[in-house]
mmCIF file of C-alpha atoms in Angstrom:
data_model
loop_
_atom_site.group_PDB
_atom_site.id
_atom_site.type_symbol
_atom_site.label_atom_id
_atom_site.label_comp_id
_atom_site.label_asym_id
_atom_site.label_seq_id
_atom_site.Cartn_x
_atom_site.Cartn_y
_atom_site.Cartn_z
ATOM 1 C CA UNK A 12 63.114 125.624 31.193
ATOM 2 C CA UNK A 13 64.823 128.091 33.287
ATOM 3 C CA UNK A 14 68.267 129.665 31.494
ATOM 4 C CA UNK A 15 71.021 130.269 33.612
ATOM 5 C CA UNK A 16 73.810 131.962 32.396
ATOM 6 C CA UNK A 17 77.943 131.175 33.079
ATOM 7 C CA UNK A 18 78.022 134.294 35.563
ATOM 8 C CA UNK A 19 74.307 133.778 36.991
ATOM 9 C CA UNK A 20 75.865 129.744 37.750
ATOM 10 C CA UNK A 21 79.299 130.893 39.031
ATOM 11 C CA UNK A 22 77.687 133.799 40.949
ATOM 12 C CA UNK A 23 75.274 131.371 43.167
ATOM 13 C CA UNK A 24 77.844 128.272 43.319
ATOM 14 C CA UNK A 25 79.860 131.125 45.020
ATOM 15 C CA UNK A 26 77.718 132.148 47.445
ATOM 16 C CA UNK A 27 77.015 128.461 48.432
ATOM 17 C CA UNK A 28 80.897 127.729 48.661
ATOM 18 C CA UNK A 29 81.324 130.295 51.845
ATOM 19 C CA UNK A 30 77.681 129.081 53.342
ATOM 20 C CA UNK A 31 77.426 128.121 56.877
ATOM 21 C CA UNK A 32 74.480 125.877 56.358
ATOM 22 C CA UNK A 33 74.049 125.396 59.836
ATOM 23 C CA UNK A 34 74.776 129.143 61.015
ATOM 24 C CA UNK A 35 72.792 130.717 58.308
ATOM 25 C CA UNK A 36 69.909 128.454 58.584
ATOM 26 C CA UNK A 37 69.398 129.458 62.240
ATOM 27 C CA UNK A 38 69.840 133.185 61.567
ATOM 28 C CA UNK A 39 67.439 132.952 58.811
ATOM 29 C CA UNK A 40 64.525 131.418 60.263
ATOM 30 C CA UNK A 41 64.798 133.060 63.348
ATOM 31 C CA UNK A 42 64.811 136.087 61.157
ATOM 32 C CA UNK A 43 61.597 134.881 59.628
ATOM 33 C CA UNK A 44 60.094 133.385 62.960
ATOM 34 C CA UNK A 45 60.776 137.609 64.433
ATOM 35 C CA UNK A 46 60.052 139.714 61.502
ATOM 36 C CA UNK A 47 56.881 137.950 60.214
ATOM 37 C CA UNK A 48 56.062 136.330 63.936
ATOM 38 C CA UNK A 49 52.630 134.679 62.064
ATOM 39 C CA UNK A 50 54.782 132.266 60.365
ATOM 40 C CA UNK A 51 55.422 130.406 64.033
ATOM 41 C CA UNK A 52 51.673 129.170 63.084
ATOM 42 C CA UNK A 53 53.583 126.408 61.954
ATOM 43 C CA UNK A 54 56.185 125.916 64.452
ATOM 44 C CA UNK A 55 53.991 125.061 67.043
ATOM 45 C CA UNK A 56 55.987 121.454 68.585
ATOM 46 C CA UNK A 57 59.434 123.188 68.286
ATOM 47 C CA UNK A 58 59.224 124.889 71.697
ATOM 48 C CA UNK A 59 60.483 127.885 72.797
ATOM 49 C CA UNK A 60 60.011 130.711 70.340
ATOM 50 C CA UNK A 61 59.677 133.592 72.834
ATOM 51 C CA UNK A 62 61.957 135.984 71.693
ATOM 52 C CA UNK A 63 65.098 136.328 68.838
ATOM 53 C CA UNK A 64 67.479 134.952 71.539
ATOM 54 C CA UNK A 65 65.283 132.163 72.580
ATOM 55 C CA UNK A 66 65.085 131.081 68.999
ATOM 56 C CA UNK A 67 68.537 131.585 68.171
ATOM 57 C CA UNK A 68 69.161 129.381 71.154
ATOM 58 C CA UNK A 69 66.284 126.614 70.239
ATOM 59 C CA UNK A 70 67.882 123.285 69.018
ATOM 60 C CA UNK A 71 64.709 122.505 67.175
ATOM 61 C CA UNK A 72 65.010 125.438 65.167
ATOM 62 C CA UNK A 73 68.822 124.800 64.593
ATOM 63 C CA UNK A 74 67.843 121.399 63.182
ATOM 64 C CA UNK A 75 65.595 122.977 60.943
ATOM 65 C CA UNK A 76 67.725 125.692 59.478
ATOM 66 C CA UNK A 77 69.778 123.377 57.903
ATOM 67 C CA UNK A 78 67.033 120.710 56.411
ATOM 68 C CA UNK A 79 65.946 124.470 54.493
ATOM 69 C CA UNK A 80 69.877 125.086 53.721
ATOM 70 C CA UNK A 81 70.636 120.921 52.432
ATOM 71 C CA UNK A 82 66.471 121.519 50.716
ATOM 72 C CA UNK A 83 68.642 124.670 48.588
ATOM 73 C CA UNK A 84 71.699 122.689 48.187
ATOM 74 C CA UNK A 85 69.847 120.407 46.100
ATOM 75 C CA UNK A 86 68.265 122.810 44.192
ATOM 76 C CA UNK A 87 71.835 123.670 43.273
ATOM 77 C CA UNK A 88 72.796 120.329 41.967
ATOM 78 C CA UNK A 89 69.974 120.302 39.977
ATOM 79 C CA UNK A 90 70.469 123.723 38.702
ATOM 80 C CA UNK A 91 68.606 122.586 34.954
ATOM 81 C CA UNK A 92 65.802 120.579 36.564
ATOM 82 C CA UNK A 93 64.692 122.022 39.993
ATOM 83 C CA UNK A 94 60.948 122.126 38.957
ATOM 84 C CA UNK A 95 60.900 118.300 38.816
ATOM 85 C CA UNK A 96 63.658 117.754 41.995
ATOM 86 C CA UNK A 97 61.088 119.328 44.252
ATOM 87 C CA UNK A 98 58.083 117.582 42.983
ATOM 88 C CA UNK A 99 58.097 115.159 46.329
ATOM 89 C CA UNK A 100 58.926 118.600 48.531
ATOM 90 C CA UNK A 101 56.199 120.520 47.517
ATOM 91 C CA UNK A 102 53.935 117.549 48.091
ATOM 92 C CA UNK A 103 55.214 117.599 51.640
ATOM 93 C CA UNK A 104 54.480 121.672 51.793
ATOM 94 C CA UNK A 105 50.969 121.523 50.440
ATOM 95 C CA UNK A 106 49.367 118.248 51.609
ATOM 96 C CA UNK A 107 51.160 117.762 54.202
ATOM 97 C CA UNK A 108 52.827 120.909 56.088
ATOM 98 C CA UNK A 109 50.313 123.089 54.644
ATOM 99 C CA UNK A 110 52.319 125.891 54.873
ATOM 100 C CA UNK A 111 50.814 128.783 52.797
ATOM 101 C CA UNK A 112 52.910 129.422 49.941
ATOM 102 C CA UNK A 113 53.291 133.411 50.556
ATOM 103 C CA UNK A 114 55.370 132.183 53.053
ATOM 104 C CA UNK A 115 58.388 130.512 50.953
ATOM 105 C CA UNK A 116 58.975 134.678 49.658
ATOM 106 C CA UNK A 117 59.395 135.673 53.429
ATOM 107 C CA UNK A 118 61.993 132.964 54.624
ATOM 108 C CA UNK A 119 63.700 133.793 51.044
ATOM 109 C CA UNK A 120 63.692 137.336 51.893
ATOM 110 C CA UNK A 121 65.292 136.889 55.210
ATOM 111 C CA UNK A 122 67.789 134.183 53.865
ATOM 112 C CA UNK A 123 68.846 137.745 51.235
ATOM 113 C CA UNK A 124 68.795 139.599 54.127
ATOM 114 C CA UNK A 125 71.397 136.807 56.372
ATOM 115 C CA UNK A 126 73.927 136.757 53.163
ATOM 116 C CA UNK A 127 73.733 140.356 52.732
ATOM 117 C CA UNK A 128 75.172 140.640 56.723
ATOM 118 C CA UNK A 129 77.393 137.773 56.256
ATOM 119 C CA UNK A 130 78.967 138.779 52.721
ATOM 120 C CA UNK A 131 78.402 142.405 53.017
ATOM 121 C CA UNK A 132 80.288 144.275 49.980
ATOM 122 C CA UNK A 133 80.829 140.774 48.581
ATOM 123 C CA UNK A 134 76.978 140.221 48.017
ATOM 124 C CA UNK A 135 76.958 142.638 44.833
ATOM 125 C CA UNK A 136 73.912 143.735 43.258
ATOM 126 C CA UNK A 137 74.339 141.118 40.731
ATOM 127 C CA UNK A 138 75.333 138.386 42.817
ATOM 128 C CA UNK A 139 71.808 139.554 44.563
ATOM 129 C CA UNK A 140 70.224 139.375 41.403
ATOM 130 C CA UNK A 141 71.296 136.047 40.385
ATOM 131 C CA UNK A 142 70.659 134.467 44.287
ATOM 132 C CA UNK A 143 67.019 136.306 44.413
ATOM 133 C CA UNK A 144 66.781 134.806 40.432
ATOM 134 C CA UNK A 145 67.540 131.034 42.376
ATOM 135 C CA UNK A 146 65.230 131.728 45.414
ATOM 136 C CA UNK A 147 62.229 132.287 42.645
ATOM 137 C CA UNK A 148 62.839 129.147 40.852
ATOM 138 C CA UNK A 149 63.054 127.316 43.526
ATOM 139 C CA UNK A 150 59.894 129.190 44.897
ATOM 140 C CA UNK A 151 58.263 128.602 41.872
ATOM 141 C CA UNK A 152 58.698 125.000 42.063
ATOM 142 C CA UNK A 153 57.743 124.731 45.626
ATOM 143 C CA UNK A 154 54.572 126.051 44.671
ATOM 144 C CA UNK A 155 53.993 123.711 41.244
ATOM 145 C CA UNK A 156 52.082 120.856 43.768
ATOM 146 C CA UNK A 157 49.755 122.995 45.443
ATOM 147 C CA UNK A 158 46.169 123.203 44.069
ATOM 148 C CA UNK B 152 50.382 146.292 61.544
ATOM 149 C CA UNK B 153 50.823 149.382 63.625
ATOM 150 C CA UNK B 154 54.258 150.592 64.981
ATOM 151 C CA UNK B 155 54.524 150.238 68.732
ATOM 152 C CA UNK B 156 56.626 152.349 70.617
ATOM 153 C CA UNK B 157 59.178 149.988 71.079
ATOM 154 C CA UNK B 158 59.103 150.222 66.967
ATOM 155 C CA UNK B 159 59.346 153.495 66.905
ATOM 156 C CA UNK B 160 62.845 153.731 69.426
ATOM 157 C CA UNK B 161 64.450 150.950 67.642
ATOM 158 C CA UNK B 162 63.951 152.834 63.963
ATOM 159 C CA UNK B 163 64.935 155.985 65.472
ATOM 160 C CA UNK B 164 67.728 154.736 67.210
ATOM 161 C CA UNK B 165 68.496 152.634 64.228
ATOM 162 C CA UNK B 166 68.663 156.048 62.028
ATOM 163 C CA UNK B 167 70.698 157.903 64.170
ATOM 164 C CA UNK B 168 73.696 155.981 63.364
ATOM 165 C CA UNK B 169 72.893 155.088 59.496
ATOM 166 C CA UNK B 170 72.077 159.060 59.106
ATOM 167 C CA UNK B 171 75.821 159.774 58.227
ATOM 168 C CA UNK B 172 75.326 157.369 55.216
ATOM 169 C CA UNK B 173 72.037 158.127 54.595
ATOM 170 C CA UNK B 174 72.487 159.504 50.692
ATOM 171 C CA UNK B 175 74.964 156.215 50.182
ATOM 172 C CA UNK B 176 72.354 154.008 51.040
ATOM 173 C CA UNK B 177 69.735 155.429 49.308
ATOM 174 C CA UNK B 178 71.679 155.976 46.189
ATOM 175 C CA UNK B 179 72.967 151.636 46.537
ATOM 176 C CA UNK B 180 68.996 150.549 47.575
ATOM 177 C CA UNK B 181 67.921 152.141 44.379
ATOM 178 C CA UNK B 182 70.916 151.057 42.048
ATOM 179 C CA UNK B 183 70.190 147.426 43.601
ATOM 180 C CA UNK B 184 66.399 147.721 42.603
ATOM 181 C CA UNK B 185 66.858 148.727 39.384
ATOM 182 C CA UNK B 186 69.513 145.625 38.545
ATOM 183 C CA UNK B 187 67.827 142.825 40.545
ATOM 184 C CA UNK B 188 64.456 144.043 39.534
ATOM 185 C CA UNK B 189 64.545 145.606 36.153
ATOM 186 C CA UNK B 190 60.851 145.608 35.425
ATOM 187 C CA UNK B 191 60.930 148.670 37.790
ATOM 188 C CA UNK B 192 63.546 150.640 35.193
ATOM 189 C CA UNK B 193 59.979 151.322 33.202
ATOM 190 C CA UNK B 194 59.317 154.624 35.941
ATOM 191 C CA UNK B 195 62.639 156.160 34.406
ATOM 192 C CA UNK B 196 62.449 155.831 30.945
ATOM 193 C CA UNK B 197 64.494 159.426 30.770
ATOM 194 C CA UNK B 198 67.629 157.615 32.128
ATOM 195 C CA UNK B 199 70.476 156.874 30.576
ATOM 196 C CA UNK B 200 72.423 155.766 33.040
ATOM 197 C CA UNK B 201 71.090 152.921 35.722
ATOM 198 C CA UNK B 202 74.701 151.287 36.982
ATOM 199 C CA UNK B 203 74.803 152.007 40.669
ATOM 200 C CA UNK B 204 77.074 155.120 40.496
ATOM 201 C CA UNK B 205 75.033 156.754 37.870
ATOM 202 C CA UNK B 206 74.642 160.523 38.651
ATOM 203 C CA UNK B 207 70.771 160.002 38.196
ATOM 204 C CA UNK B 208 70.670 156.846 40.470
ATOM 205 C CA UNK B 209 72.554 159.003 42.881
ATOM 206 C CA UNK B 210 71.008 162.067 42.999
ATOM 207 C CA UNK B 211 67.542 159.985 43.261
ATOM 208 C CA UNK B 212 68.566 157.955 45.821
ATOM 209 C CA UNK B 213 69.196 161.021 47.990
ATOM 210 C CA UNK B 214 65.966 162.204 47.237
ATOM 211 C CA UNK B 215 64.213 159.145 48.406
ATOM 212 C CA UNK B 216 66.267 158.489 51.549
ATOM 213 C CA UNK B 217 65.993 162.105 52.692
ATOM 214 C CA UNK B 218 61.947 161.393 52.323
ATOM 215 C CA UNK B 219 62.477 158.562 54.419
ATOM 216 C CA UNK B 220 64.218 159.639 56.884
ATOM 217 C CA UNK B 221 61.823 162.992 57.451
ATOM 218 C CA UNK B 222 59.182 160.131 57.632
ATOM 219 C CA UNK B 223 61.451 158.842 60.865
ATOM 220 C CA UNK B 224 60.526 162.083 62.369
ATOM 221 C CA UNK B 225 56.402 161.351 61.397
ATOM 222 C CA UNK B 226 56.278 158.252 63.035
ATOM 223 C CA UNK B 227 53.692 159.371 65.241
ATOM 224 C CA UNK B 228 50.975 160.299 61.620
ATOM 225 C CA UNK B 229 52.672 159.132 58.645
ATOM 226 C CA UNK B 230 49.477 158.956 56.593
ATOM 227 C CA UNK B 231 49.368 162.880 57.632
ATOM 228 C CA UNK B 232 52.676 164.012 56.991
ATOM 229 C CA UNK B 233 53.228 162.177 53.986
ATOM 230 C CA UNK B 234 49.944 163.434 52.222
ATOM 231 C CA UNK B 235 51.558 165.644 49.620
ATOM 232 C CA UNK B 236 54.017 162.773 48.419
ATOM 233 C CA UNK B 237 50.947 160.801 48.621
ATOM 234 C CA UNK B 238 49.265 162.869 46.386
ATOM 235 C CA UNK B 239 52.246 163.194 44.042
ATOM 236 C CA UNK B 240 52.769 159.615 43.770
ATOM 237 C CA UNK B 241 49.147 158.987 42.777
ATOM 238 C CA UNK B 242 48.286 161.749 40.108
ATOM 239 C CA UNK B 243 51.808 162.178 38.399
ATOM 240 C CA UNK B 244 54.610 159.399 39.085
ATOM 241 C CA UNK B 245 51.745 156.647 39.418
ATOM 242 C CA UNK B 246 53.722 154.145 40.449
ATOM 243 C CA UNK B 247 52.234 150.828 41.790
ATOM 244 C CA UNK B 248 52.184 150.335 45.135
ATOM 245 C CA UNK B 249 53.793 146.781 44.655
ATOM 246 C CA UNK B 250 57.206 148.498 44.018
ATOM 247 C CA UNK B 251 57.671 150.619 47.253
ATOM 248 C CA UNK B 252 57.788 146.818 48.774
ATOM 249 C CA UNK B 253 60.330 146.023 46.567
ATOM 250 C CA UNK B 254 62.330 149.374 47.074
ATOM 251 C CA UNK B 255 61.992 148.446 50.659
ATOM 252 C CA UNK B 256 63.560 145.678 50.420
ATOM 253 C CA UNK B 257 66.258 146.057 48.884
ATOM 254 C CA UNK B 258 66.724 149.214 51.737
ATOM 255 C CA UNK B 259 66.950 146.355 53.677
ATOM 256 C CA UNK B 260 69.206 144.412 51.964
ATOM 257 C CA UNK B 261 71.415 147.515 52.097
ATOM 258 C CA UNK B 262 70.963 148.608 55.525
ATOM 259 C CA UNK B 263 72.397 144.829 55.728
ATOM 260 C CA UNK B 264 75.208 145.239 54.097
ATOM 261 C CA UNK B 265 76.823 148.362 55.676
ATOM 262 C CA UNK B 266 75.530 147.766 59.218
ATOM 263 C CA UNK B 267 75.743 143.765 59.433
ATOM 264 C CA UNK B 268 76.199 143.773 63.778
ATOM 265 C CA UNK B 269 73.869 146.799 64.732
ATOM 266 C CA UNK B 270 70.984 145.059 61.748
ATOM 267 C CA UNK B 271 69.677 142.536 64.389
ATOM 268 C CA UNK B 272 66.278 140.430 64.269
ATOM 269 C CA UNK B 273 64.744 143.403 66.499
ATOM 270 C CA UNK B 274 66.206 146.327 64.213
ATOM 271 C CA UNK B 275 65.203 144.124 60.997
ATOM 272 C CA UNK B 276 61.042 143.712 62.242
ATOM 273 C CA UNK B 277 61.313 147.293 63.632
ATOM 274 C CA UNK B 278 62.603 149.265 59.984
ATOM 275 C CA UNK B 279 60.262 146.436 57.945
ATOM 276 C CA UNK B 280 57.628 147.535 59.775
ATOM 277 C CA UNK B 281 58.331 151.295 59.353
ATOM 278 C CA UNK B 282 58.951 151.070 55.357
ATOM 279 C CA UNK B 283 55.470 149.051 55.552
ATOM 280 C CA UNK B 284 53.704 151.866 57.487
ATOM 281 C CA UNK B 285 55.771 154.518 55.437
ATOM 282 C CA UNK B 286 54.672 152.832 52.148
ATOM 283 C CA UNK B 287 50.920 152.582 53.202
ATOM 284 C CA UNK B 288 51.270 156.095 53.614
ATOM 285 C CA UNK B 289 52.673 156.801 50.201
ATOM 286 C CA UNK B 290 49.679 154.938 48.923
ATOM 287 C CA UNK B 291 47.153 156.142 50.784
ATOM 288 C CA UNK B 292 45.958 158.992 48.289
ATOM 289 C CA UNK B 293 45.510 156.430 45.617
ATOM 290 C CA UNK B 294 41.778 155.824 45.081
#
């Protein structure tokens, strides 16, 4: 089971107490969508994904954003058991979505790379440590259903 | 993934107004690394000191950045003008590759942090794909 220390839980219940799910989703995935552009495979019914501004400006994408940013938030509540919250969502990712599992590290980069703009000297090294720590568990357990 | 030459203006652009803060940056990127990813704390094992305003982390970080930003300037043949760090890297520091992506991004993460409005999506792809291409470089001398 994964240990989480006081600071390690305080540090990444902080970060989700100033989170613009909404706001941050969108940045994040666009992020994604631009810097690793083979990840739109996947995107393929959400319209237009022309450029960063189109994205940004895409509804669809919007939408999705926050289903990833509520998908974290209940990692969070289930800080001591995310392996088994996210059996049913990894089912979804492999069977269903298919979406090649290299892929959760990229979106979890860019999500890093949103908090560091929006918290700037507030994202410390070790509140990064302790976020990036989260991302990989909940990476981790995104990955457990795929075979 | 080759850099374009709309790449190419957007890094150099891009480094013309983080050059100021150049040693800064490269002194936080590698005092990040070494706390969120301690694993790679094994290439220093002559340190004493790895908080981020540790002389060594400093002086370091300087040394890396400056690299990188002379590699702004080699856009155009990385794999040539970076041969002799290449061959450094290969027969005496031996680091694995797998760690210049994890320097690079926490450069990133950095670059983030001290330049939030001019670190768009276009910036972002542009310098990942340029620490890529400058990494492949570094490792290009290694078998």
């Amino acid at each position: 089971m994964v240990q989480w220390t006081a600071g390690e839980r305080a540090a990444i219940q902080g970060v989700f107490a100033k989170l613009d799910y909404e706001s941050v989703g969108l940045e994040s995935l666009t992020r994604c969508l631009v810097v690793y552009p083979w990840t739109q495979r996947y995107f393929g019914g959400f319209g237009n994904l022309y450029n960063a501004e189109a994205i940004m400006a895409n509804p669809k994408i919007a939408a999705h954003g926050t289903v990833v940013l509520k998908g974290l938030e209940k990692a969070l509540k289930n800080m001591d058991n995310i392996k088994n919250t996210f059996t049913a969502l990894s089912e979804l990712h492999s069977e269903k979505l298919q979406v090649d599992p290299g892929n959760f590290q990229l979106l979890a980069d860019c999500l890093t790379v949103v908090l560091a703009r929006r918290m700037t000297t507030d994202f410390t090294p070790d509140i990064q440590a302790a976020w990036q720590k989260f991302l990989s568990v909940v990476i981790s357990a995104l990955r457990r259903q795929y075979y | 993934m080759s850099l374009t030459a709309k790449d190419k203006a957007f890094v150099k652009a891009f480094w013309g107004k983080i050059s100021g803060q150049a040693d800064a940056i490269g002194q936080e990127a590698l005092g990040r690394m070494l706390i969120v990813y301690p694993q790679t704390k094994i290439y220093f094992s002559g340190w004493t000191d790895f908080s981020l305003d540790s002389p060594q982390v400093k002086k370091h970080g300087k040394t890396v950045m400056s690299a990188i930003t002379d590699a702004v300037g080699k856009m155009d043949d990385l794999i040539g003008g970076m041969s002799s760090l290449s061959d450094l890297h290969a027969t005496k520091f031996r680091i694995d590759p797998v760690n210049f992506k994890i320097l690079s991004h926490n450069i990133l993460v950095t670059l983030a942090v001290h330049f939030p409005t001019d670190f768009t999506a276009e910036v972002h792809v542009a310098v990942d794909k340029f620490l890529a291409a400058v990494s492949a470089a570094l490792a290009d001398k290694y078998r």
